[in-house]
Amino acid sequence: RLKSSDAIETHVLTNPLSPISESYRLIRSSLLLSSAERPPQAILLTSMSPQEGKTSTTANLARVLSQGEKRVLIIDCDLRRPRAHSLLNISNDNGLSNYLTGNCAEIPLTQVPSEPFFILSAGPIPPNPAELLGSAKMEQLLSEMRDQFDFLLLDSPPIQRVADSLALSKIVDGTILVVRYGKTTFDMLSGGIKKLTDVDATVLGFVLNAIKRSDNKAYYGYSSYYASDDKPEK
């Protein structure tokens, strides 16, 4: 198991030359080369169920994408069980839910301390997350942020639990599914892909983590990113 000082949540930051960090750079390269005209700018990250590494993947992907003077923004769209703010050590008193409900005039962006990227935290948990995420104001927010940032990473709730991610998948350029070895089953993944394709979402690929090594110890890394021009059949 990784040592506490070598947590996967900050691995790219603390171990930039490791094989895991190189895997994230491969994901970045695949994203940058995934389109003939320009790479996807707004990217949704989701999983099938909780605790599959979605938020950690989002944070580490933000770190590698921000290299080369790219402006990167994480938007924590998990308005039910937000975690990005605690992982990145910032306040969650004012965030996405405040803005979408009209309780703040300015979009409350925060630069992550000692890091080159920004975050819009989830904010206080509202009673109607799905309604807020599917609103015209959410779509307008994303449009405004496209003008300010090179990449937008939307950390969203798991697909199997709620429909929030499906609504968000319609306003982004593509979706990345985070899959955990030994936890995400084929049936879960197949069901999640069907839900996405049913709403005409673009599935960019998968990030596979916690792969078992031959010595049967968990490897807390991430596999290469797999992109395809063709959508899976419904």
JSON list of C-alpha atoms in Angstrom, two decimals:
[
{"chain": "A", "resi": 1, "resn": "ARG", "atom": "CA", "xyz": [0.00, 0.00, 0.00]},
{"chain": "A", "resi": 2, "resn": "LEU", "atom": "CA", "xyz": [1.17, 3.56, -0.60]},
{"chain": "A", "resi": 3, "resn": "LYS", "atom": "CA", "xyz": [2.59, 5.34, 2.42]},
{"chain": "A", "resi": 4, "resn": "SER", "atom": "CA", "xyz": [0.60, 8.24, 3.86]},
{"chain": "A", "resi": 5, "resn": "SER", "atom": "CA", "xyz": [3.30, 10.59, 2.60]},
{"chain": "A", "resi": 6, "resn": "ASP", "atom": "CA", "xyz": [2.86, 9.10, -0.86]},
{"chain": "A", "resi": 7, "resn": "ALA", "atom": "CA", "xyz": [-0.93, 9.27, -1.15]},
{"chain": "A", "resi": 8, "resn": "ILE", "atom": "CA", "xyz": [-2.45, 8.86, -4.59]},
{"chain": "A", "resi": 9, "resn": "GLU", "atom": "CA", "xyz": [-4.37, 12.13, -4.12]},
{"chain": "A", "resi": 10, "resn": "THR", "atom": "CA", "xyz": [-1.11, 14.09, -4.37]},
{"chain": "A", "resi": 11, "resn": "HIS", "atom": "CA", "xyz": [1.13, 11.56, -6.11]},
{"chain": "A", "resi": 12, "resn": "VAL", "atom": "CA", "xyz": [1.73, 13.58, -9.28]},
{"chain": "A", "resi": 13, "resn": "LEU", "atom": "CA", "xyz": [2.75, 16.54, -7.13]},
{"chain": "A", "resi": 14, "resn": "THR", "atom": "CA", "xyz": [5.11, 14.66, -4.81]},
{"chain": "A", "resi": 15, "resn": "ASN", "atom": "CA", "xyz": [6.44, 12.04, -7.26]},
{"chain": "A", "resi": 16, "resn": "PRO", "atom": "CA", "xyz": [6.58, 13.68, -10.70]},
{"chain": "A", "resi": 17, "resn": "LEU", "atom": "CA", "xyz": [8.98, 11.10, -12.17]},
{"chain": "A", "resi": 18, "resn": "SER", "atom": "CA", "xyz": [7.18, 7.96, -11.00]},
{"chain": "A", "resi": 19, "resn": "PRO", "atom": "CA", "xyz": [5.44, 5.43, -13.30]},
{"chain": "A", "resi": 20, "resn": "ILE", "atom": "CA", "xyz": [2.07, 6.59, -11.95]},
{"chain": "A", "resi": 21, "resn": "SER", "atom": "CA", "xyz": [2.83, 10.19, -12.89]},
{"chain": "A", "resi": 22, "resn": "GLU", "atom": "CA", "xyz": [3.93, 9.03, -16.32]},
{"chain": "A", "resi": 23, "resn": "SER", "atom": "CA", "xyz": [0.56, 7.29, -16.70]},
{"chain": "A", "resi": 24, "resn": "TYR", "atom": "CA", "xyz": [-1.17, 10.61, -16.09]},
{"chain": "A", "resi": 25, "resn": "ARG", "atom": "CA", "xyz": [1.01, 12.25, -18.69]},
{"chain": "A", "resi": 26, "resn": "LEU", "atom": "CA", "xyz": [-0.07, 9.55, -21.14]},
{"chain": "A", "resi": 27, "resn": "ILE", "atom": "CA", "xyz": [-3.68, 10.41, -20.36]},
{"chain": "A", "resi": 28, "resn": "ARG", "atom": "CA", "xyz": [-2.88, 14.07, -21.07]},
{"chain": "A", "resi": 29, "resn": "SER", "atom": "CA", "xyz": [-1.24, 13.19, -24.39]},
{"chain": "A", "resi": 30, "resn": "SER", "atom": "CA", "xyz": [-4.23, 11.07, -25.42]},
{"chain": "A", "resi": 31, "resn": "LEU", "atom": "CA", "xyz": [-6.60, 13.92, -24.62]},
{"chain": "A", "resi": 32, "resn": "LEU", "atom": "CA", "xyz": [-4.55, 16.46, -26.55]},
{"chain": "A", "resi": 33, "resn": "LEU", "atom": "CA", "xyz": [-4.46, 14.17, -29.60]},
{"chain": "A", "resi": 34, "resn": "SER", "atom": "CA", "xyz": [-8.06, 12.92, -29.41]},
{"chain": "A", "resi": 35, "resn": "SER", "atom": "CA", "xyz": [-9.52, 15.39, -31.90]},
{"chain": "A", "resi": 36, "resn": "ALA", "atom": "CA", "xyz": [-8.56, 16.48, -35.39]},
{"chain": "A", "resi": 37, "resn": "GLU", "atom": "CA", "xyz": [-9.39, 20.12, -34.69]},
{"chain": "A", "resi": 38, "resn": "ARG", "atom": "CA", "xyz": [-8.85, 20.73, -30.98]},
{"chain": "A", "resi": 39, "resn": "PRO", "atom": "CA", "xyz": [-8.77, 18.64, -27.80]},
{"chain": "A", "resi": 40, "resn": "PRO", "atom": "CA", "xyz": [-11.88, 18.44, -25.60]},
{"chain": "A", "resi": 41, "resn": "GLN", "atom": "CA", "xyz": [-12.02, 21.49, -23.35]},
{"chain": "A", "resi": 42, "resn": "ALA", "atom": "CA", "xyz": [-14.84, 20.64, -20.90]},
{"chain": "A", "resi": 43, "resn": "ILE", "atom": "CA", "xyz": [-14.43, 17.10, -19.56]},
{"chain": "A", "resi": 44, "resn": "LEU", "atom": "CA", "xyz": [-16.75, 15.26, -17.19]},
{"chain": "A", "resi": 45, "resn": "LEU", "atom": "CA", "xyz": [-15.23, 12.69, -14.83]},
{"chain": "A", "resi": 46, "resn": "THR", "atom": "CA", "xyz": [-17.54, 10.16, -13.27]},
{"chain": "A", "resi": 47, "resn": "SER", "atom": "CA", "xyz": [-17.62, 6.57, -12.01]},
{"chain": "A", "resi": 48, "resn": "MET", "atom": "CA", "xyz": [-20.12, 3.80, -11.48]},
{"chain": "A", "resi": 49, "resn": "SER", "atom": "CA", "xyz": [-20.17, 3.95, -7.68]},
{"chain": "A", "resi": 50, "resn": "PRO", "atom": "CA", "xyz": [-18.45, 5.82, -4.81]},
{"chain": "A", "resi": 51, "resn": "GLN", "atom": "CA", "xyz": [-14.82, 5.28, -3.79]},
{"chain": "A", "resi": 52, "resn": "GLU", "atom": "CA", "xyz": [-13.48, 4.39, -7.22]},
{"chain": "A", "resi": 53, "resn": "GLY", "atom": "CA", "xyz": [-10.85, 7.17, -7.32]},
{"chain": "A", "resi": 54, "resn": "LYS", "atom": "CA", "xyz": [-12.78, 9.77, -9.31]},
{"chain": "A", "resi": 55, "resn": "THR", "atom": "CA", "xyz": [-11.81, 12.86, -7.30]},
{"chain": "A", "resi": 56, "resn": "SER", "atom": "CA", "xyz": [-8.18, 11.79, -6.96]},
{"chain": "A", "resi": 57, "resn": "THR", "atom": "CA", "xyz": [-8.05, 11.25, -10.71]},
{"chain": "A", "resi": 58, "resn": "THR", "atom": "CA", "xyz": [-9.54, 14.69, -11.30]},
{"chain": "A", "resi": 59, "resn": "ALA", "atom": "CA", "xyz": [-6.94, 16.39, -9.08]},
{"chain": "A", "resi": 60, "resn": "ASN", "atom": "CA", "xyz": [-3.96, 14.61, -10.61]},
{"chain": "A", "resi": 61, "resn": "LEU", "atom": "CA", "xyz": [-5.23, 15.16, -14.14]},
{"chain": "A", "resi": 62, "resn": "ALA", "atom": "CA", "xyz": [-5.57, 18.88, -13.36]},
{"chain": "A", "resi": 63, "resn": "ARG", "atom": "CA", "xyz": [-1.93, 18.92, -12.29]},
{"chain": "A", "resi": 64, "resn": "VAL", "atom": "CA", "xyz": [-0.59, 17.41, -15.51]},
{"chain": "A", "resi": 65, "resn": "LEU", "atom": "CA", "xyz": [-2.91, 19.46, -17.74]},
{"chain": "A", "resi": 66, "resn": "SER", "atom": "CA", "xyz": [-1.82, 22.70, -16.06]},
{"chain": "A", "resi": 67, "resn": "GLN", "atom": "CA", "xyz": [1.78, 22.07, -17.06]},
{"chain": "A", "resi": 68, "resn": "GLY", "atom": "CA", "xyz": [2.86, 24.15, -20.01]},
{"chain": "A", "resi": 69, "resn": "GLU", "atom": "CA", "xyz": [1.07, 27.27, -18.76]},
{"chain": "A", "resi": 70, "resn": "LYS", "atom": "CA", "xyz": [-2.41, 25.88, -19.45]},
{"chain": "A", "resi": 71, "resn": "ARG", "atom": "CA", "xyz": [-5.23, 27.33, -17.34]},
{"chain": "A", "resi": 72, "resn": "VAL", "atom": "CA", "xyz": [-7.19, 24.55, -15.66]},
{"chain": "A", "resi": 73, "resn": "LEU", "atom": "CA", "xyz": [-10.34, 24.71, -13.54]},
{"chain": "A", "resi": 74, "resn": "ILE", "atom": "CA", "xyz": [-11.87, 21.92, -11.47]},
{"chain": "A", "resi": 75, "resn": "ILE", "atom": "CA", "xyz": [-15.62, 22.31, -10.94]},
{"chain": "A", "resi": 76, "resn": "ASP", "atom": "CA", "xyz": [-16.90, 20.12, -8.11]},
{"chain": "A", "resi": 77, "resn": "CYS", "atom": "CA", "xyz": [-20.34, 19.13, -9.38]},
{"chain": "A", "resi": 78, "resn": "ASP", "atom": "CA", "xyz": [-20.94, 16.55, -6.69]},
{"chain": "A", "resi": 79, "resn": "LEU", "atom": "CA", "xyz": [-23.53, 18.56, -4.78]},
{"chain": "A", "resi": 80, "resn": "ARG", "atom": "CA", "xyz": [-24.47, 15.53, -2.69]},
{"chain": "A", "resi": 81, "resn": "ARG", "atom": "CA", "xyz": [-21.16, 14.28, -1.27]},
{"chain": "A", "resi": 82, "resn": "PRO", "atom": "CA", "xyz": [-18.48, 16.81, -2.31]},
{"chain": "A", "resi": 83, "resn": "ARG", "atom": "CA", "xyz": [-14.87, 15.89, -1.63]},
{"chain": "A", "resi": 84, "resn": "ALA", "atom": "CA", "xyz": [-12.61, 17.99, -3.85]},
{"chain": "A", "resi": 85, "resn": "HIS", "atom": "CA", "xyz": [-12.42, 20.90, -1.40]},
{"chain": "A", "resi": 86, "resn": "SER", "atom": "CA", "xyz": [-11.15, 18.69, 1.45]},
{"chain": "A", "resi": 87, "resn": "LEU", "atom": "CA", "xyz": [-8.68, 16.91, -0.82]},
{"chain": "A", "resi": 88, "resn": "LEU", "atom": "CA", "xyz": [-7.25, 20.27, -1.96]},
{"chain": "A", "resi": 89, "resn": "ASN", "atom": "CA", "xyz": [-7.47, 21.94, 1.46]},
{"chain": "A", "resi": 90, "resn": "ILE", "atom": "CA", "xyz": [-9.77, 24.83, 0.62]},
{"chain": "A", "resi": 91, "resn": "SER", "atom": "CA", "xyz": [-12.96, 26.19, 2.13]},
{"chain": "A", "resi": 92, "resn": "ASN", "atom": "CA", "xyz": [-16.34, 24.99, 0.92]},
{"chain": "A", "resi": 93, "resn": "ASP", "atom": "CA", "xyz": [-18.39, 27.80, 2.47]},
{"chain": "A", "resi": 94, "resn": "ASN", "atom": "CA", "xyz": [-19.03, 29.43, -0.88]},
{"chain": "A", "resi": 95, "resn": "GLY", "atom": "CA", "xyz": [-19.14, 27.49, -4.13]},
{"chain": "A", "resi": 96, "resn": "LEU", "atom": "CA", "xyz": [-21.15, 26.19, -7.07]},
{"chain": "A", "resi": 97, "resn": "SER", "atom": "CA", "xyz": [-24.42, 25.78, -5.17]},
{"chain": "A", "resi": 98, "resn": "ASN", "atom": "CA", "xyz": [-24.25, 29.38, -3.91]},
{"chain": "A", "resi": 99, "resn": "TYR", "atom": "CA", "xyz": [-23.81, 30.68, -7.44]},
{"chain": "A", "resi": 100, "resn": "LEU", "atom": "CA", "xyz": [-26.48, 28.52, -9.06]},
{"chain": "A", "resi": 101, "resn": "THR", "atom": "CA", "xyz": [-29.04, 29.52, -6.42]},
{"chain": "A", "resi": 102, "resn": "GLY", "atom": "CA", "xyz": [-28.29, 33.22, -6.89]},
{"chain": "A", "resi": 103, "resn": "ASN", "atom": "CA", "xyz": [-26.73, 33.68, -3.46]},
{"chain": "A", "resi": 104, "resn": "CYS", "atom": "CA", "xyz": [-23.54, 35.20, -4.85]},
{"chain": "A", "resi": 105, "resn": "ALA", "atom": "CA", "xyz": [-23.06, 37.52, -7.80]},
{"chain": "A", "resi": 106, "resn": "GLU", "atom": "CA", "xyz": [-19.49, 36.53, -8.67]},
{"chain": "A", "resi": 107, "resn": "ILE", "atom": "CA", "xyz": [-18.41, 33.01, -9.55]},
{"chain": "A", "resi": 108, "resn": "PRO", "atom": "CA", "xyz": [-16.42, 31.99, -6.42]},
{"chain": "A", "resi": 109, "resn": "LEU", "atom": "CA", "xyz": [-13.23, 30.66, -8.00]},
{"chain": "A", "resi": 110, "resn": "THR", "atom": "CA", "xyz": [-10.25, 29.80, -5.80]},
{"chain": "A", "resi": 111, "resn": "GLN", "atom": "CA", "xyz": [-6.68, 29.12, -6.82]},
{"chain": "A", "resi": 112, "resn": "VAL", "atom": "CA", "xyz": [-5.51, 25.95, -5.09]},
{"chain": "A", "resi": 113, "resn": "PRO", "atom": "CA", "xyz": [-2.73, 26.87, -2.61]},
{"chain": "A", "resi": 114, "resn": "SER", "atom": "CA", "xyz": [0.78, 26.29, -3.99]},
{"chain": "A", "resi": 115, "resn": "GLU", "atom": "CA", "xyz": [-0.64, 24.83, -7.22]},
{"chain": "A", "resi": 116, "resn": "PRO", "atom": "CA", "xyz": [-1.20, 26.33, -10.69]},
{"chain": "A", "resi": 117, "resn": "PHE", "atom": "CA", "xyz": [-4.86, 25.42, -11.17]},
{"chain": "A", "resi": 118, "resn": "PHE", "atom": "CA", "xyz": [-8.18, 26.71, -9.86]},
{"chain": "A", "resi": 119, "resn": "ILE", "atom": "CA", "xyz": [-11.27, 25.16, -8.30]},
{"chain": "A", "resi": 120, "resn": "LEU", "atom": "CA", "xyz": [-14.92, 26.02, -8.00]},
{"chain": "A", "resi": 121, "resn": "SER", "atom": "CA", "xyz": [-15.91, 24.01, -4.93]},
{"chain": "A", "resi": 122, "resn": "ALA", "atom": "CA", "xyz": [-19.37, 22.47, -4.55]},
{"chain": "A", "resi": 123, "resn": "GLY", "atom": "CA", "xyz": [-20.53, 24.79, -1.78]},
{"chain": "A", "resi": 124, "resn": "PRO", "atom": "CA", "xyz": [-23.20, 23.90, 0.83]},
{"chain": "A", "resi": 125, "resn": "ILE", "atom": "CA", "xyz": [-25.30, 20.85, -0.07]},
{"chain": "A", "resi": 126, "resn": "PRO", "atom": "CA", "xyz": [-28.60, 22.06, -1.61]},
{"chain": "A", "resi": 127, "resn": "PRO", "atom": "CA", "xyz": [-31.97, 20.26, -1.46]},
{"chain": "A", "resi": 128, "resn": "ASN", "atom": "CA", "xyz": [-32.23, 20.05, -5.27]},
{"chain": "A", "resi": 129, "resn": "PRO", "atom": "CA", "xyz": [-28.83, 19.12, -6.82]},
{"chain": "A", "resi": 130, "resn": "ALA", "atom": "CA", "xyz": [-30.22, 17.63, -10.04]},
{"chain": "A", "resi": 131, "resn": "GLU", "atom": "CA", "xyz": [-32.36, 20.71, -10.74]},
{"chain": "A", "resi": 132, "resn": "LEU", "atom": "CA", "xyz": [-29.40, 23.06, -10.23]},
{"chain": "A", "resi": 133, "resn": "LEU", "atom": "CA", "xyz": [-26.99, 21.04, -12.38]},
{"chain": "A", "resi": 134, "resn": "GLY", "atom": "CA", "xyz": [-29.55, 20.79, -15.18]},
{"chain": "A", "resi": 135, "resn": "SER", "atom": "CA", "xyz": [-30.37, 24.48, -15.14]},
{"chain": "A", "resi": 136, "resn": "ALA", "atom": "CA", "xyz": [-29.71, 27.08, -17.81]},
{"chain": "A", "resi": 137, "resn": "LYS", "atom": "CA", "xyz": [-27.50, 28.90, -15.30]},
{"chain": "A", "resi": 138, "resn": "MET", "atom": "CA", "xyz": [-25.19, 25.88, -15.09]},
{"chain": "A", "resi": 139, "resn": "GLU", "atom": "CA", "xyz": [-24.88, 25.82, -18.85]},
{"chain": "A", "resi": 140, "resn": "GLN", "atom": "CA", "xyz": [-24.18, 29.56, -18.87]},
{"chain": "A", "resi": 141, "resn": "LEU", "atom": "CA", "xyz": [-21.52, 29.12, -16.19]},
{"chain": "A", "resi": 142, "resn": "LEU", "atom": "CA", "xyz": [-19.75, 26.52, -18.29]},
{"chain": "A", "resi": 143, "resn": "SER", "atom": "CA", "xyz": [-19.87, 28.79, -21.31]},
{"chain": "A", "resi": 144, "resn": "GLU", "atom": "CA", "xyz": [-18.27, 31.66, -19.36]},
{"chain": "A", "resi": 145, "resn": "MET", "atom": "CA", "xyz": [-15.55, 29.42, -17.94]},
{"chain": "A", "resi": 146, "resn": "ARG", "atom": "CA", "xyz": [-14.66, 28.17, -21.44]},
{"chain": "A", "resi": 147, "resn": "ASP", "atom": "CA", "xyz": [-13.57, 31.74, -22.25]},
{"chain": "A", "resi": 148, "resn": "GLN", "atom": "CA", "xyz": [-11.30, 31.89, -19.20]},
{"chain": "A", "resi": 149, "resn": "PHE", "atom": "CA", "xyz": [-9.71, 28.43, -19.03]},
{"chain": "A", "resi": 150, "resn": "ASP", "atom": "CA", "xyz": [-8.04, 25.98, -21.39]},
{"chain": "A", "resi": 151, "resn": "PHE", "atom": "CA", "xyz": [-9.50, 22.95, -19.59]},
{"chain": "A", "resi": 152, "resn": "LEU", "atom": "CA", "xyz": [-12.54, 22.45, -17.37]},
{"chain": "A", "resi": 153, "resn": "LEU", "atom": "CA", "xyz": [-12.69, 19.24, -15.31]},
{"chain": "A", "resi": 154, "resn": "LEU", "atom": "CA", "xyz": [-16.12, 18.49, -13.86]},
{"chain": "A", "resi": 155, "resn": "ASP", "atom": "CA", "xyz": [-16.01, 16.09, -10.91]},
{"chain": "A", "resi": 156, "resn": "SER", "atom": "CA", "xyz": [-19.52, 14.60, -10.81]},
{"chain": "A", "resi": 157, "resn": "PRO", "atom": "CA", "xyz": [-21.49, 12.02, -8.77]},
{"chain": "A", "resi": 158, "resn": "PRO", "atom": "CA", "xyz": [-21.44, 8.32, -9.68]},
{"chain": "A", "resi": 159, "resn": "ILE", "atom": "CA", "xyz": [-23.75, 7.33, -12.53]},
{"chain": "A", "resi": 160, "resn": "GLN", "atom": "CA", "xyz": [-25.46, 4.44, -10.76]},
{"chain": "A", "resi": 161, "resn": "ARG", "atom": "CA", "xyz": [-26.70, 6.51, -7.84]},
{"chain": "A", "resi": 162, "resn": "VAL", "atom": "CA", "xyz": [-28.24, 9.62, -9.44]},
{"chain": "A", "resi": 163, "resn": "ALA", "atom": "CA", "xyz": [-28.88, 11.24, -12.83]},
{"chain": "A", "resi": 164, "resn": "ASP", "atom": "CA", "xyz": [-26.71, 14.32, -12.20]},
{"chain": "A", "resi": 165, "resn": "SER", "atom": "CA", "xyz": [-23.83, 13.12, -14.38]},
{"chain": "A", "resi": 166, "resn": "LEU", "atom": "CA", "xyz": [-26.15, 12.29, -17.27]},
{"chain": "A", "resi": 167, "resn": "ALA", "atom": "CA", "xyz": [-27.47, 15.86, -17.31]},
{"chain": "A", "resi": 168, "resn": "LEU", "atom": "CA", "xyz": [-23.94, 17.27, -17.20]},
{"chain": "A", "resi": 169, "resn": "SER", "atom": "CA", "xyz": [-22.73, 14.95, -19.97]},
{"chain": "A", "resi": 170, "resn": "LYS", "atom": "CA", "xyz": [-24.91, 16.87, -22.42]},
{"chain": "A", "resi": 171, "resn": "ILE", "atom": "CA", "xyz": [-23.05, 20.18, -21.92]},
{"chain": "A", "resi": 172, "resn": "VAL", "atom": "CA", "xyz": [-19.44, 18.94, -21.95]},
{"chain": "A", "resi": 173, "resn": "ASP", "atom": "CA", "xyz": [-17.17, 17.84, -24.79]},
{"chain": "A", "resi": 174, "resn": "GLY", "atom": "CA", "xyz": [-16.73, 14.33, -23.44]},
{"chain": "A", "resi": 175, "resn": "THR", "atom": "CA", "xyz": [-16.85, 12.02, -20.42]},
{"chain": "A", "resi": 176, "resn": "ILE", "atom": "CA", "xyz": [-14.10, 9.97, -18.80]},
{"chain": "A", "resi": 177, "resn": "LEU", "atom": "CA", "xyz": [-15.16, 6.98, -16.71]},
{"chain": "A", "resi": 178, "resn": "VAL", "atom": "CA", "xyz": [-13.03, 6.08, -13.68]},
{"chain": "A", "resi": 179, "resn": "VAL", "atom": "CA", "xyz": [-12.97, 2.32, -13.13]},
{"chain": "A", "resi": 180, "resn": "ARG", "atom": "CA", "xyz": [-11.55, 0.61, -10.04]},
{"chain": "A", "resi": 181, "resn": "TYR", "atom": "CA", "xyz": [-9.96, -2.81, -10.35]},
{"chain": "A", "resi": 182, "resn": "GLY", "atom": "CA", "xyz": [-11.74, -5.39, -8.21]},
{"chain": "A", "resi": 183, "resn": "LYS", "atom": "CA", "xyz": [-14.74, -3.16, -7.53]},
{"chain": "A", "resi": 184, "resn": "THR", "atom": "CA", "xyz": [-16.28, -2.01, -10.81]},
{"chain": "A", "resi": 185, "resn": "THR", "atom": "CA", "xyz": [-17.97, -4.99, -12.43]},
{"chain": "A", "resi": 186, "resn": "PHE", "atom": "CA", "xyz": [-18.52, -5.47, -16.15]},
{"chain": "A", "resi": 187, "resn": "ASP", "atom": "CA", "xyz": [-22.29, -5.21, -15.67]},
{"chain": "A", "resi": 188, "resn": "MET", "atom": "CA", "xyz": [-21.90, -1.93, -13.78]},
{"chain": "A", "resi": 189, "resn": "LEU", "atom": "CA", "xyz": [-19.66, -0.49, -16.48]},
{"chain": "A", "resi": 190, "resn": "SER", "atom": "CA", "xyz": [-21.85, -1.73, -19.32]},
{"chain": "A", "resi": 191, "resn": "GLY", "atom": "CA", "xyz": [-24.92, -0.23, -17.65]},
{"chain": "A", "resi": 192, "resn": "GLY", "atom": "CA", "xyz": [-23.19, 3.10, -17.13]},
{"chain": "A", "resi": 193, "resn": "ILE", "atom": "CA", "xyz": [-22.05, 3.31, -20.75]},
{"chain": "A", "resi": 194, "resn": "LYS", "atom": "CA", "xyz": [-25.59, 2.51, -21.92]},
{"chain": "A", "resi": 195, "resn": "LYS", "atom": "CA", "xyz": [-27.00, 5.32, -19.78]},
{"chain": "A", "resi": 196, "resn": "LEU", "atom": "CA", "xyz": [-24.50, 7.76, -21.29]},
{"chain": "A", "resi": 197, "resn": "THR", "atom": "CA", "xyz": [-25.03, 6.67, -24.88]},
{"chain": "A", "resi": 198, "resn": "ASP", "atom": "CA", "xyz": [-28.80, 6.81, -24.39]},
{"chain": "A", "resi": 199, "resn": "VAL", "atom": "CA", "xyz": [-28.46, 10.57, -23.84]},
{"chain": "A", "resi": 200, "resn": "ASP", "atom": "CA", "xyz": [-25.97, 10.88, -26.73]},
{"chain": "A", "resi": 201, "resn": "ALA", "atom": "CA", "xyz": [-23.01, 11.57, -24.47]},
{"chain": "A", "resi": 202, "resn": "THR", "atom": "CA", "xyz": [-19.49, 11.25, -25.88]},
{"chain": "A", "resi": 203, "resn": "VAL", "atom": "CA", "xyz": [-17.49, 8.68, -23.92]},
{"chain": "A", "resi": 204, "resn": "LEU", "atom": "CA", "xyz": [-13.82, 9.62, -24.30]},
{"chain": "A", "resi": 205, "resn": "GLY", "atom": "CA", "xyz": [-12.43, 6.61, -22.50]},
{"chain": "A", "resi": 206, "resn": "PHE", "atom": "CA", "xyz": [-11.60, 4.99, -19.19]},
{"chain": "A", "resi": 207, "resn": "VAL", "atom": "CA", "xyz": [-9.08, 5.40, -16.42]},
{"chain": "A", "resi": 208, "resn": "LEU", "atom": "CA", "xyz": [-8.40, 2.11, -14.63]},
{"chain": "A", "resi": 209, "resn": "ASN", "atom": "CA", "xyz": [-6.92, 2.30, -11.15]},
{"chain": "A", "resi": 210, "resn": "ALA", "atom": "CA", "xyz": [-5.85, 0.07, -8.23]},
{"chain": "A", "resi": 211, "resn": "ILE", "atom": "CA", "xyz": [-4.56, -2.60, -10.63]},
{"chain": "A", "resi": 212, "resn": "LYS", "atom": "CA", "xyz": [-3.26, -5.74, -8.92]},
{"chain": "A", "resi": 213, "resn": "ARG", "atom": "CA", "xyz": [0.38, -6.47, -9.58]},
{"chain": "A", "resi": 214, "resn": "SER", "atom": "CA", "xyz": [1.71, -10.00, -10.05]},
{"chain": "A", "resi": 215, "resn": "ASP", "atom": "CA", "xyz": [2.83, -10.04, -6.40]},
{"chain": "A", "resi": 216, "resn": "ASN", "atom": "CA", "xyz": [-0.86, -9.53, -5.45]},
{"chain": "A", "resi": 217, "resn": "LYS", "atom": "CA", "xyz": [-0.23, -6.10, -3.94]},
{"chain": "A", "resi": 218, "resn": "ALA", "atom": "CA", "xyz": [-2.47, -3.23, -4.98]},
{"chain": "A", "resi": 219, "resn": "TYR", "atom": "CA", "xyz": [-0.83, -0.81, -7.37]},
{"chain": "A", "resi": 220, "resn": "TYR", "atom": "CA", "xyz": [-2.37, 2.59, -6.79]},
{"chain": "A", "resi": 221, "resn": "GLY", "atom": "CA", "xyz": [-1.83, 3.86, -10.27]},
{"chain": "A", "resi": 222, "resn": "TYR", "atom": "CA", "xyz": [-3.76, 4.55, -13.40]},
{"chain": "A", "resi": 223, "resn": "SER", "atom": "CA", "xyz": [-3.71, 2.83, -16.72]},
{"chain": "A", "resi": 224, "resn": "SER", "atom": "CA", "xyz": [-3.45, 4.44, -20.08]},
{"chain": "A", "resi": 225, "resn": "TYR", "atom": "CA", "xyz": [-6.39, 6.34, -21.46]},
{"chain": "A", "resi": 226, "resn": "TYR", "atom": "CA", "xyz": [-8.30, 4.71, -24.26]},
{"chain": "A", "resi": 227, "resn": "ALA", "atom": "CA", "xyz": [-10.00, 6.99, -26.78]},
{"chain": "A", "resi": 228, "resn": "SER", "atom": "CA", "xyz": [-12.18, 5.89, -29.65]},
{"chain": "A", "resi": 229, "resn": "ASP", "atom": "CA", "xyz": [-13.82, 7.69, -32.53]},
{"chain": "A", "resi": 230, "resn": "ASP", "atom": "CA", "xyz": [-16.77, 5.32, -32.31]},
{"chain": "A", "resi": 231, "resn": "LYS", "atom": "CA", "xyz": [-19.40, 5.31, -29.58]},
{"chain": "A", "resi": 232, "resn": "PRO", "atom": "CA", "xyz": [-20.31, 1.96, -28.03]},
{"chain": "A", "resi": 233, "resn": "GLU", "atom": "CA", "xyz": [-23.43, 0.40, -29.46]},
{"chain": "A", "resi": 234, "resn": "LYS", "atom": "CA", "xyz": [-26.62, 0.92, -27.45]}
]
